[in-house]
Coordinates of N, CA and C in Angstrom, one line a residue:
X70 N -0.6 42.6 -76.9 CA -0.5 41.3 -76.3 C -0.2 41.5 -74.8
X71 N -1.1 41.2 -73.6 CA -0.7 41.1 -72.7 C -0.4 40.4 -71.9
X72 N 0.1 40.7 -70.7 CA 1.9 39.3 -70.0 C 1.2 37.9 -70.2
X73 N -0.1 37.9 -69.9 CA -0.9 36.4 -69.4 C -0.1 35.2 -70.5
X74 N -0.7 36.4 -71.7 CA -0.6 35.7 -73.3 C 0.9 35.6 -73.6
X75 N 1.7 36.4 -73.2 CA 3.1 36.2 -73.4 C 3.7 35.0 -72.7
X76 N 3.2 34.9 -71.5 CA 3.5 33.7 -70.2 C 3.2 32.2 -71.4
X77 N 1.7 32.5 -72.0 CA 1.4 31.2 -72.4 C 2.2 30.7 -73.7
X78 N 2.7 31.7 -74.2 CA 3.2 32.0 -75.7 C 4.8 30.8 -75.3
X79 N 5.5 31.6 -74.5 CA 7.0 31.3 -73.7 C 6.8 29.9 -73.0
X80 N 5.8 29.2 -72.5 CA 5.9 27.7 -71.9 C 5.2 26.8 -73.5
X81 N 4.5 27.4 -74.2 CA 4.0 26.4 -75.5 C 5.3 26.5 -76.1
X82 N 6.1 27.6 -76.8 CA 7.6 27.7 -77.4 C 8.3 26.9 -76.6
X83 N 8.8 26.4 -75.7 CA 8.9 25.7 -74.4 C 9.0 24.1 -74.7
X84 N 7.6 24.2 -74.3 CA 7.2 23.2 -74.7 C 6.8 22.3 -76.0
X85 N 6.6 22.8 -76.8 CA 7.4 22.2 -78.6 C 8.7 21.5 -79.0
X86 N 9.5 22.6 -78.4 CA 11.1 22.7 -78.9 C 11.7 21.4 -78.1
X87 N 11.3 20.9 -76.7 CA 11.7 20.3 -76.2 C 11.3 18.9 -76.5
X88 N 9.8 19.4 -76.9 CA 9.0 17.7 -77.6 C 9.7 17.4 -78.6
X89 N 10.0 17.7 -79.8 CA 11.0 17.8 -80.8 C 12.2 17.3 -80.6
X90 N 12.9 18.4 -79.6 CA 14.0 17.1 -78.9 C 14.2 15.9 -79.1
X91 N 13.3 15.9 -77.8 CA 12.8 13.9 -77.4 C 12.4 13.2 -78.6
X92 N 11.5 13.5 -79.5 CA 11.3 13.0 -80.9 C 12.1 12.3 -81.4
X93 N 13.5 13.6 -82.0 CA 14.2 13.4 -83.1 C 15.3 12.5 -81.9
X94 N 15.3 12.9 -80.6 CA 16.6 11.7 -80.0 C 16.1 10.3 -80.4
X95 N 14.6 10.1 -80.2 CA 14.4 8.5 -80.3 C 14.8 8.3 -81.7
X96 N 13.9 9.0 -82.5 CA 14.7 8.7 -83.9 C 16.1 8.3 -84.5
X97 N 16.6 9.3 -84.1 CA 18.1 9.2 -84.6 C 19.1 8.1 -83.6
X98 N 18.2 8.3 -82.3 CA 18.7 6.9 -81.9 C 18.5 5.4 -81.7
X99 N 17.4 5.1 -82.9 CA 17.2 4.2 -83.7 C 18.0 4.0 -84.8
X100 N 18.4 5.3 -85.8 CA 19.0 5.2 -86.9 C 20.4 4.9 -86.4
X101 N 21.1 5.2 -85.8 CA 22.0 5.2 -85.4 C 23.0 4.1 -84.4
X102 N 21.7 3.7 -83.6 CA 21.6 2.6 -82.6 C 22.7 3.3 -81.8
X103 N 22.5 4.5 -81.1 CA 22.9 5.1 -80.4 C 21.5 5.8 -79.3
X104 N 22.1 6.7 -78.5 CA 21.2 7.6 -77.5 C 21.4 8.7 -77.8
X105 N 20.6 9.7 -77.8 CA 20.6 11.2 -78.0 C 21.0 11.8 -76.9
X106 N 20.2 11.5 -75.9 CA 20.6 12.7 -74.8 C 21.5 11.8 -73.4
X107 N 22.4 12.9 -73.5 CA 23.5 12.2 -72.5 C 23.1 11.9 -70.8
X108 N 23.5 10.8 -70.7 CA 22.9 9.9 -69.5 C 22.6 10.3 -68.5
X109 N 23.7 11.4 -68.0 CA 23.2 11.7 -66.7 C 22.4 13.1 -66.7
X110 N 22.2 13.9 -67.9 CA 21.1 14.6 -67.5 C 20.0 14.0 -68.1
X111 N 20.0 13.1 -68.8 CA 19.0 12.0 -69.0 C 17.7 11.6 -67.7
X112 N 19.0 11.0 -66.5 CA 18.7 10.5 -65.4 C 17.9 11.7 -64.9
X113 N 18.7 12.6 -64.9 CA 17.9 14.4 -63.6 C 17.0 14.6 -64.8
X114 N 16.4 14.2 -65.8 CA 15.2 14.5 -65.9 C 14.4 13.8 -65.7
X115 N 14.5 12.6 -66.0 CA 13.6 11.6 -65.8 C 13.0 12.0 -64.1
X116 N 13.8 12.1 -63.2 CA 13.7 12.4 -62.5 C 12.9 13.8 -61.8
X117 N 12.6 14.4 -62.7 CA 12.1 16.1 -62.9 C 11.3 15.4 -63.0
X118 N 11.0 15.0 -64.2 CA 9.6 14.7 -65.0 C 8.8 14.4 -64.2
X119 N 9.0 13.0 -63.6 CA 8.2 12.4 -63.0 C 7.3 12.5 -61.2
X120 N 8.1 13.4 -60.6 CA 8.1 13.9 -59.5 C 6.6 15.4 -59.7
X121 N 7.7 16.1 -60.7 CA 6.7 17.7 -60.9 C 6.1 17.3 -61.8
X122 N 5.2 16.5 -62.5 CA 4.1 15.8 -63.5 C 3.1 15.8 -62.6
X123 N 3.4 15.1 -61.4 CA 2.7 14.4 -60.4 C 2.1 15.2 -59.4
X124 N 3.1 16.2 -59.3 CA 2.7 17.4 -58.2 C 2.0 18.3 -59.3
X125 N 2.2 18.8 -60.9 CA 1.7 19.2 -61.1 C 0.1 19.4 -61.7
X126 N -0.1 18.0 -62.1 CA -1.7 17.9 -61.9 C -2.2 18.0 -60.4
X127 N -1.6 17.5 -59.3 CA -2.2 17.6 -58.2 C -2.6 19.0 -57.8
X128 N -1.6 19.7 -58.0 CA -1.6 20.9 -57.2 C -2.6 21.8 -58.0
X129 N -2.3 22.1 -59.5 CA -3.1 22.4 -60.7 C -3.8 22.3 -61.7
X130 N -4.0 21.0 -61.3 CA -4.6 20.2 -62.2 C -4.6 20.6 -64.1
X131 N -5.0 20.1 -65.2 CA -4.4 20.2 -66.4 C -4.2 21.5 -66.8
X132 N -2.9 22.0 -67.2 CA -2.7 23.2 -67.5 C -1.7 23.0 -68.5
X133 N -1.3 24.1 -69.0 CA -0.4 23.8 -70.6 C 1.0 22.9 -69.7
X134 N 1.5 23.8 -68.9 CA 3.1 23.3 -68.2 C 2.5 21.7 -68.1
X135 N 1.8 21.4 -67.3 CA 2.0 19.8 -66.9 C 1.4 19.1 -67.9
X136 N 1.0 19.3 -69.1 CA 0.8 18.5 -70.3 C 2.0 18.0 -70.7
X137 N 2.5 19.6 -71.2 CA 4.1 19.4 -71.9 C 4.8 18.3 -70.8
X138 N 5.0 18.7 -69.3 CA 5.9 17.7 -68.1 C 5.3 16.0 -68.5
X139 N 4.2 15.7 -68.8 CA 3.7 14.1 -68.9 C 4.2 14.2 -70.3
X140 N 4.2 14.8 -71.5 CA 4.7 14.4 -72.9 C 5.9 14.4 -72.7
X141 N 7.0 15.5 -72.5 CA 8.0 15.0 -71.6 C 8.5 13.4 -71.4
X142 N 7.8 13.5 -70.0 CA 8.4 12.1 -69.5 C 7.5 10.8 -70.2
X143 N 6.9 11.1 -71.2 CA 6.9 10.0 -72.0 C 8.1 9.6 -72.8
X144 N 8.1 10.4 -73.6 CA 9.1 10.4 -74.9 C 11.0 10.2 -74.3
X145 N 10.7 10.9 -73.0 CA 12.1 10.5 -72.0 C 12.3 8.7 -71.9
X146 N 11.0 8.0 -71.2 CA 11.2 6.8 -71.3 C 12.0 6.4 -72.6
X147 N 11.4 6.4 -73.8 CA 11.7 6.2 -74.8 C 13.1 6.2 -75.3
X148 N 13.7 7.6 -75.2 CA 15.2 8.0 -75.1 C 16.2 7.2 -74.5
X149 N 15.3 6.8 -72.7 CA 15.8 5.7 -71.8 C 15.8 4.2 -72.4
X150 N 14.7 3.8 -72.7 CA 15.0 2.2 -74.0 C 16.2 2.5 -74.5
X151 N 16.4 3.6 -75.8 CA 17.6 3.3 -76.4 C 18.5 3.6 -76.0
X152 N 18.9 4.3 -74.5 CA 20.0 3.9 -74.0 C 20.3 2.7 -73.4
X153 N 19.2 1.9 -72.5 CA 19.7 0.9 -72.1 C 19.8 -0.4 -73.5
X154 N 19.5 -0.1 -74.5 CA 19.3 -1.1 -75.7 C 21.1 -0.8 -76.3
X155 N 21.3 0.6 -76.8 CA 22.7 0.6 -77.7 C 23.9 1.5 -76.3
X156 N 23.7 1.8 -75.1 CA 24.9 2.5 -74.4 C 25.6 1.7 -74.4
X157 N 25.5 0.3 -74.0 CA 26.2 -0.2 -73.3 C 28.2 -0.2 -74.2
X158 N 27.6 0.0 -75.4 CA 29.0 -0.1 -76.2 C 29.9 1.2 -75.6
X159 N 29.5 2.3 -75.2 CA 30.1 3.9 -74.6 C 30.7 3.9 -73.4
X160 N 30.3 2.1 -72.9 CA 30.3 2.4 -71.2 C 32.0 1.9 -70.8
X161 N 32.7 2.8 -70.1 CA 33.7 2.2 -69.6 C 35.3 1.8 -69.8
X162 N 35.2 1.9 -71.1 CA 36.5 2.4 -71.4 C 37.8 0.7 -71.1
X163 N 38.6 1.0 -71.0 CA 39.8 0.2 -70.3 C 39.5 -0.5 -69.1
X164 N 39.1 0.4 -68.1 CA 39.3 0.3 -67.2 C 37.5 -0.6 -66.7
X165 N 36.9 -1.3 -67.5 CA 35.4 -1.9 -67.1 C 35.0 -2.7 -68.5
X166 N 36.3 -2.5 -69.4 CA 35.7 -3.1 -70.6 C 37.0 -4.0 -71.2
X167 N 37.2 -5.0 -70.6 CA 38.5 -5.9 -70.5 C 37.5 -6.7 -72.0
X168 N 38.1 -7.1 -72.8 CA 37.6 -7.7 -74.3 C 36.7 -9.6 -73.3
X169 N 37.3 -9.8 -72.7 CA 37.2 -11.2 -72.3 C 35.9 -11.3 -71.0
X170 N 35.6 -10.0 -70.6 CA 34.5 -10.0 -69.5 C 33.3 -9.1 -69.7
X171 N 32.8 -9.2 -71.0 CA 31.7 -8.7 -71.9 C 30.6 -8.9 -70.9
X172 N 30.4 -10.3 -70.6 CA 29.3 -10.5 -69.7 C 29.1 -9.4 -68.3
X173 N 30.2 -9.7 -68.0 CA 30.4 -8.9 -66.4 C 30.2 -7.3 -66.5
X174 N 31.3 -6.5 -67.6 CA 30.9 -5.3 -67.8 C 29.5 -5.3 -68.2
X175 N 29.0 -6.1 -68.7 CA 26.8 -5.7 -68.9 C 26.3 -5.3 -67.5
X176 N 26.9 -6.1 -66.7 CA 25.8 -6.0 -65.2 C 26.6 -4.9 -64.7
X177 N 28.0 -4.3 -64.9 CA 28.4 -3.0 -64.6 C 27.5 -1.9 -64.7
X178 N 27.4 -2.2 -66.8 CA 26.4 -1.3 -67.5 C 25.1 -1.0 -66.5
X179 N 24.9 -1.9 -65.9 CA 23.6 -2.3 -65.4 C 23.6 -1.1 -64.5
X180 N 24.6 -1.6 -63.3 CA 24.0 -1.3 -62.1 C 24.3 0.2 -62.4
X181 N 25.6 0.7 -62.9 CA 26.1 1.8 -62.8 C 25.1 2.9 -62.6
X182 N 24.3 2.2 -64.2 CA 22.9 3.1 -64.3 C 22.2 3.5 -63.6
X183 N 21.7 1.8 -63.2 CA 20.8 2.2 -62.3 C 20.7 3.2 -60.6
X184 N 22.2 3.2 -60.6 CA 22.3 4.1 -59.1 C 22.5 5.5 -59.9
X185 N 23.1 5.6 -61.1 CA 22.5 6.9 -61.3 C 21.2 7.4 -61.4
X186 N 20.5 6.9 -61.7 CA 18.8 6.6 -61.9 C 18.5 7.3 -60.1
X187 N 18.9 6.5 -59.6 CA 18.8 6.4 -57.9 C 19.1 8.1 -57.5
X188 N 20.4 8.1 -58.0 CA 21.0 9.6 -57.1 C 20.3 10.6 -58.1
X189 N 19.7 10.4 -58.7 CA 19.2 11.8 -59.7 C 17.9 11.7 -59.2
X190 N 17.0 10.4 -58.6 CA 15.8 10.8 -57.9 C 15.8 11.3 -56.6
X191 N 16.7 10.7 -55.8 CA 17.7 11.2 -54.2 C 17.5 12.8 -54.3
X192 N 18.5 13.5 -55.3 CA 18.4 15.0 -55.5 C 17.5 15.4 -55.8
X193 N 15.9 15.3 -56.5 CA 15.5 15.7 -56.7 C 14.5 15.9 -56.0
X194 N 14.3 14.9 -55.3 CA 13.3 14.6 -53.8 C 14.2 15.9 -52.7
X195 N 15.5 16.0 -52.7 CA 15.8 16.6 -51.7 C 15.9 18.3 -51.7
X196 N 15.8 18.2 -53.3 CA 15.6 19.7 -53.8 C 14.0 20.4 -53.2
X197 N 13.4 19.3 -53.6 CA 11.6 19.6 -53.6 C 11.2 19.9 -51.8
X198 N 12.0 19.0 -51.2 CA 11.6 19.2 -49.8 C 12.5 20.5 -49.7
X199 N 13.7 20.5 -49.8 CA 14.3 21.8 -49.4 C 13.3 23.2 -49.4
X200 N 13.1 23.2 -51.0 CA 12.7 24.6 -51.5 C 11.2 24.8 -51.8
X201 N 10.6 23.2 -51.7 CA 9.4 23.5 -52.1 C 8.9 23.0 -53.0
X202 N 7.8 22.8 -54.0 CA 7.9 22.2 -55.5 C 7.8 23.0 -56.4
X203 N 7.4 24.5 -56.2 CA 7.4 25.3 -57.1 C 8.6 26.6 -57.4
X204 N 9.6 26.9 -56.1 CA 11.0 27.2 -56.4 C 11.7 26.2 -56.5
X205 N 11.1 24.5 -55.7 CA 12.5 23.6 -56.7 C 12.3 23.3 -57.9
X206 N 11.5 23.1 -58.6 CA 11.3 23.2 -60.2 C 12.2 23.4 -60.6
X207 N 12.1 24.7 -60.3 CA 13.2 25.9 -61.1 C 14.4 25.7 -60.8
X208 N 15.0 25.7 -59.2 CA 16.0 25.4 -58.9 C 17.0 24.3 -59.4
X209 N 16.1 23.1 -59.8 CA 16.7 21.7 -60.3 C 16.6 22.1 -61.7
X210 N 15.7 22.5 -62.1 CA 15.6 22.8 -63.8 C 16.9 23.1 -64.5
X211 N 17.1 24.3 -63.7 CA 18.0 25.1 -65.1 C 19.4 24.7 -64.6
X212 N 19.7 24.4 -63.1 CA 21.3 24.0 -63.1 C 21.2 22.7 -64.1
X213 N 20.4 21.7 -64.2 CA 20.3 20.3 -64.8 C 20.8 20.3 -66.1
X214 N 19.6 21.9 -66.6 CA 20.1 21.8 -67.8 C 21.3 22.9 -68.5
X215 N 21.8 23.6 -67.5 CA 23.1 23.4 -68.2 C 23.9 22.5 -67.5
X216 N 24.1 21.5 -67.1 CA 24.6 20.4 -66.8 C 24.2 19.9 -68.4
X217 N 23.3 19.5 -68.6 CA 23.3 19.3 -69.9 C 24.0 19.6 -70.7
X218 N 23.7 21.1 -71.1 CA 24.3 21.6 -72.3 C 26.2 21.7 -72.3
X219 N 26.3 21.1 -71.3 CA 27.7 21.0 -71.3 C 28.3 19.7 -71.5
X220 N 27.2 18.9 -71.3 CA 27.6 17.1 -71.6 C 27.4 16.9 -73.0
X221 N 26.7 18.0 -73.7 CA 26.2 17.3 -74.7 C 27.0 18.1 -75.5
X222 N 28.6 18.7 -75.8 CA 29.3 19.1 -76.0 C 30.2 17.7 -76.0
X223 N 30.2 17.3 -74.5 CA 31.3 16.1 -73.9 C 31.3 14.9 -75.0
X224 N 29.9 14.9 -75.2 CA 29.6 13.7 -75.9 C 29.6 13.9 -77.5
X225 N 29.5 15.0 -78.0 CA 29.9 15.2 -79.3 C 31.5 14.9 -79.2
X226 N 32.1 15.4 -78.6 CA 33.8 15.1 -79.2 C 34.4 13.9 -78.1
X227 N 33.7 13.0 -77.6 CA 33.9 11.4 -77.3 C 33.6 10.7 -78.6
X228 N 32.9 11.5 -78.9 CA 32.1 10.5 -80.7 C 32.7 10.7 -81.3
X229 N 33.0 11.9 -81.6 CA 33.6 12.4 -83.3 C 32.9 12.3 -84.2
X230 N 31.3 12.1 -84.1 CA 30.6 12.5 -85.7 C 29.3 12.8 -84.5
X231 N 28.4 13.2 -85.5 CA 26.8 13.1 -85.1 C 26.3 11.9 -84.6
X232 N 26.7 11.4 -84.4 CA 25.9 9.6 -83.7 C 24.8 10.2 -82.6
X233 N 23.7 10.0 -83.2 CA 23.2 9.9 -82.1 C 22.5 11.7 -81.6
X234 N 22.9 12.1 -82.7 CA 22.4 13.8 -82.6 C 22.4 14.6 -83.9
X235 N 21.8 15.8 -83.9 CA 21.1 16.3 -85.2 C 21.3 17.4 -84.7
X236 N 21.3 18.6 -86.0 CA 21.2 19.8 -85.7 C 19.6 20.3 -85.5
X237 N 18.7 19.4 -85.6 CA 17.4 19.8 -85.0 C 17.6 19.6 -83.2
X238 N 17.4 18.7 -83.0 CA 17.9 18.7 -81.1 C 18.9 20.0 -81.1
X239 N 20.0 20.2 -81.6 CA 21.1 21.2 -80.9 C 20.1 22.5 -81.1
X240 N 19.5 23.1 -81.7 CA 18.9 24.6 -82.2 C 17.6 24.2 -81.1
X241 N 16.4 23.1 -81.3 CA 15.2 22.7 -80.7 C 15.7 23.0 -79.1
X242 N 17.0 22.8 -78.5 CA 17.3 22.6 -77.3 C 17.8 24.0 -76.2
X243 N 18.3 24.4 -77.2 CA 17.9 26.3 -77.4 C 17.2 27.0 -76.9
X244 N 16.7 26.9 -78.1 CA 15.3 28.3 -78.0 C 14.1 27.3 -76.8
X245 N 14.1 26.0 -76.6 CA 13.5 25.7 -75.3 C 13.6 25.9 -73.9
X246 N 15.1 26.0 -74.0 CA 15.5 26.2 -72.8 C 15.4 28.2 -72.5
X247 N 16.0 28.8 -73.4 CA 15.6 30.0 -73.9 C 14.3 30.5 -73.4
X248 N 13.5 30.6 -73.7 CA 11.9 30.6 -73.9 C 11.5 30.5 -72.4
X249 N 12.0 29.5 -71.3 CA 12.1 29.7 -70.2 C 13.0 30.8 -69.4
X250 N 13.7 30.7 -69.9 CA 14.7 31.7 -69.0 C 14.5 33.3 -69.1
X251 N 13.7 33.4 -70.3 CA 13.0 34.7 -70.5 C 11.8 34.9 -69.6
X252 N 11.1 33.3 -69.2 CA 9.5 33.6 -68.7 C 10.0 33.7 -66.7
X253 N 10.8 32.6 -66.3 CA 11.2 32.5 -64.8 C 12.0 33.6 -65.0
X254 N 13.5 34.3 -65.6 CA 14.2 35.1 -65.2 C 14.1 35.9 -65.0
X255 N 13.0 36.7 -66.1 CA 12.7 38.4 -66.3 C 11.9 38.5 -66.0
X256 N 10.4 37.9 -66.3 CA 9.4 38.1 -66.9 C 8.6 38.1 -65.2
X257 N 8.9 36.6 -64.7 CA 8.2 36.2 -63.3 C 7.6 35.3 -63.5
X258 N 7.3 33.9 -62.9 CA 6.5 32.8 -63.3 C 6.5 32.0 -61.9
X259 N 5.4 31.5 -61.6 CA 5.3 30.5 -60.4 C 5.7 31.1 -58.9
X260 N 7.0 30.5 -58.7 CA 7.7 30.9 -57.1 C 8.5 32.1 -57.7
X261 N 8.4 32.7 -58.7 CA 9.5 34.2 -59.0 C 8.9 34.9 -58.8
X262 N 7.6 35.8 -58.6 CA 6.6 36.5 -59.5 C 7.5 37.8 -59.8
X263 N 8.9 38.2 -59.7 CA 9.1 39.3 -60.6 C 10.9 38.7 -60.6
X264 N 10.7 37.7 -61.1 CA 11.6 37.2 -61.8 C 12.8 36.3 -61.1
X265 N 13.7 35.8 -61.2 CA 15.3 35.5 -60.5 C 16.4 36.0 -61.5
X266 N 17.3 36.8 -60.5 CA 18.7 37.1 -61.5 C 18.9 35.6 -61.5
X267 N 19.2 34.5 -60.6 CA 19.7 33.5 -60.2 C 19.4 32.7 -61.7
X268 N 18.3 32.3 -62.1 CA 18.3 31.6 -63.1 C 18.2 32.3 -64.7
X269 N 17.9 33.5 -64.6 CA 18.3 34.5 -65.6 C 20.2 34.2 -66.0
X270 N 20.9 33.9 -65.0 CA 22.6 34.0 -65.5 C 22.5 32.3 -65.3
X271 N 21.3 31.2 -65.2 CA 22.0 30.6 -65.2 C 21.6 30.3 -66.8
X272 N 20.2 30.4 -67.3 CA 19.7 30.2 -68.3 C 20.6 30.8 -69.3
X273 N 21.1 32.5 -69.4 CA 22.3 32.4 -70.4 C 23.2 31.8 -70.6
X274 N 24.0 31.5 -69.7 CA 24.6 30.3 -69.1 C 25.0 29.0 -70.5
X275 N 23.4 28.5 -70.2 CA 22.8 27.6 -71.0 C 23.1 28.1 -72.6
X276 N 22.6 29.2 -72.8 CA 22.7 29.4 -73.9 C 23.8 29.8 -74.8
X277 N 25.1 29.8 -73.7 CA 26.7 30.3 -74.6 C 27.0 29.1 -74.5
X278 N 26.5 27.9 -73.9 CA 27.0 26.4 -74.6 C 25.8 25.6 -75.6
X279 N 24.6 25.9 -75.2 CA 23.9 25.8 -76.5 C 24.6 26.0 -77.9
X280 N 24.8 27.3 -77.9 CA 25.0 28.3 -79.2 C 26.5 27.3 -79.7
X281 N 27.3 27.4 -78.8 CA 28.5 26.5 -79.0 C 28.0 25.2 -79.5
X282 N 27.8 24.3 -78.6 CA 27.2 23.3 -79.6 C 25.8 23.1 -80.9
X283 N 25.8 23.9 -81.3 CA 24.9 24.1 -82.1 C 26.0 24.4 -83.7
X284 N 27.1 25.1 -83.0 CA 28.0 25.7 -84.0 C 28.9 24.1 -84.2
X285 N 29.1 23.5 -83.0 CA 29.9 22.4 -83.5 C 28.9 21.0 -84.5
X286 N 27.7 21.2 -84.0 CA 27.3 20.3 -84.7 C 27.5 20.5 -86.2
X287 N 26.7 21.5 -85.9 CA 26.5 22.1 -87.6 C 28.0 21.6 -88.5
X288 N 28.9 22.2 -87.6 CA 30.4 21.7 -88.9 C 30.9 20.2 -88.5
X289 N 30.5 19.3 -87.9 CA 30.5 17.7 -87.3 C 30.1 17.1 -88.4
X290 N 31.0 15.8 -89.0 CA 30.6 15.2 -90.3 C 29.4 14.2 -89.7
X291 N 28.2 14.0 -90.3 CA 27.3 13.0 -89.4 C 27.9 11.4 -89.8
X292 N 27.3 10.4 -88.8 CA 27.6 9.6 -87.8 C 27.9 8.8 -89.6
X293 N 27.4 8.7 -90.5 CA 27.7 7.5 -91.9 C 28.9 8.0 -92.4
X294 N 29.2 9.5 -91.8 CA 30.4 9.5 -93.0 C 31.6 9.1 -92.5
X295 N 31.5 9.6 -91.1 CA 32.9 8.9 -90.8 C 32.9 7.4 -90.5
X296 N 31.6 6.6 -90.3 CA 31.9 5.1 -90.5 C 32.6 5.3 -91.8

C-alpha cells in the first residue's frame, strides 16, 4: 500500500467516524430532547465547516476532504436545531434563570448564543488570514477539538447520565480525530508535507481525553435510568 492510498484510507476513516458523530448526536438528541455536542465547540465548528467547505471546493475543487467538510456542516446544522430547540433548559443556572423571568432568560438563551456563534466565526476568519487556509485548517482544527474533548467530559458530569450522548459518538470521536493526527502529524498532509510535532502532541492530547471519556461513558447510567 502506498502513502497516496494511506493519505486516502486516514481522511475516509476520518471522515465516517465523524459523520456518525453528527448522526447519532441528532438522533439521541431527539430521543432525549437534548444536544449532543457541546456548544461552544459546536459553534468553532460550525465555524470551520463553513469557511474551509468554501475554500475547499474553490481552491480544489471536489475531493474526498471537502465532501466529508459539506456532510459535516450539514448534519452540524442539524445538531445546531436541537440545541437551539432543547438547550435552553442547561442555560444559566441561578444566576440567568430566576423561576419568574423564563421569558427574559430565552432572549438571554438567545443572544448569548448567538455572540458565541459570532466569536467562533471572528476566530476563525482571523486564524485563516493569519496562517493561511491550508496551515489554518489545521491550526483551528485540532486545538478546537481538544477543546472539545474536554467539554465533552464537562458536560457528561453537569448531566450525570448519558442525556444527550452514546458510547457510539464517544469511541466514533476517537478514532476520527485519531486518523487525522496520524495523517497531519507524522505522515504530512497539505501545509505539513512531513508532518507537525505541533499537532501530533496536540492530537494525542485529544486522545488521553477521548479515551477518558469514552471510559466514563461506558460506566454512565444512560439518560432513562436515572430519570
Amino acid at each position: 500500500m502506498n502513502i497516496e492510498t494511506v493519505k486516502v484510507l486516514l481522511i475516509v476513516i476520518s471522515g465516517v467516524c465523524w459523520t456518525i458523530v453528527y448522526i447519532d448526536g441528532i438522533r439521541v438528541g431527539f430521543r432525549d430532547k437534548s444536544y449532543a455536542i457541546p456548544f461552544y465547540a459546536l459553534a468553532l465548528n460550525l465555524a470551520w465547516e463553513g469557511p474551509y467547505t468554501y475554500h475547499g471546493f474553490r481552491i480544489n475543487g471536489v475531493d474526498t476532504q471537502n465532501v466529508f467538510n459539506a456532510v459535516w456542516l450539514t448534519f452540524d446544522i442539524g445538531i445546531l436545531y436541537t440545541y437551539f430547540r432543547f438547550g435552553r433548559k442547561y442555560f444559566g443556572g441561578r444566576l440567568f434563570n430566576p423561576p419568574a423571568n423564563a421569558g427574559g432568560t430565552n432572549k438571554l438563551f438567545i443572544g448569548w448564543s448567538v455572540l458565541a456563534l459570532i466569536t467562533a466565526f471572528a476566530i476563525q476568519y482571523a486564524v485563516s488570514r493569519e496562517f493561511g487556509v491550508s496551515k489554518g485548517a489545521a491550526y483551528s482544527a485540532f486545538p478546537q477539538n481538544l477543546v472539545m474533548s474536554i467539554l465533552f467530559i464537562a458536560m457528561l458530569a453537569k448531566r450525570g447520565s448519558r442525556e444527550g450522548q452514546s458510547l457510539l459518538i464517544a469511541v466514533s470521536k476517537w478514532i476520527g480525530t485519531l486518523a487525522p493526527t496520524i495523517l497531519f502529524g507524522v505522515i504530512g498532509q497539505g501545509g505539513f508535507p512531513r508532518g507537525s510535532f505541533l499537532i501530533l502532541t496536540i492530537g494525542l492530547c485529544c486522545s488521553v481525553f477521548d479515551v477518558i471519556y469514552i471510559w466514563l461513558v461506558a460506566k454512565t447510567k444512560p439518560a432513562h435510568v436515572v430519570r
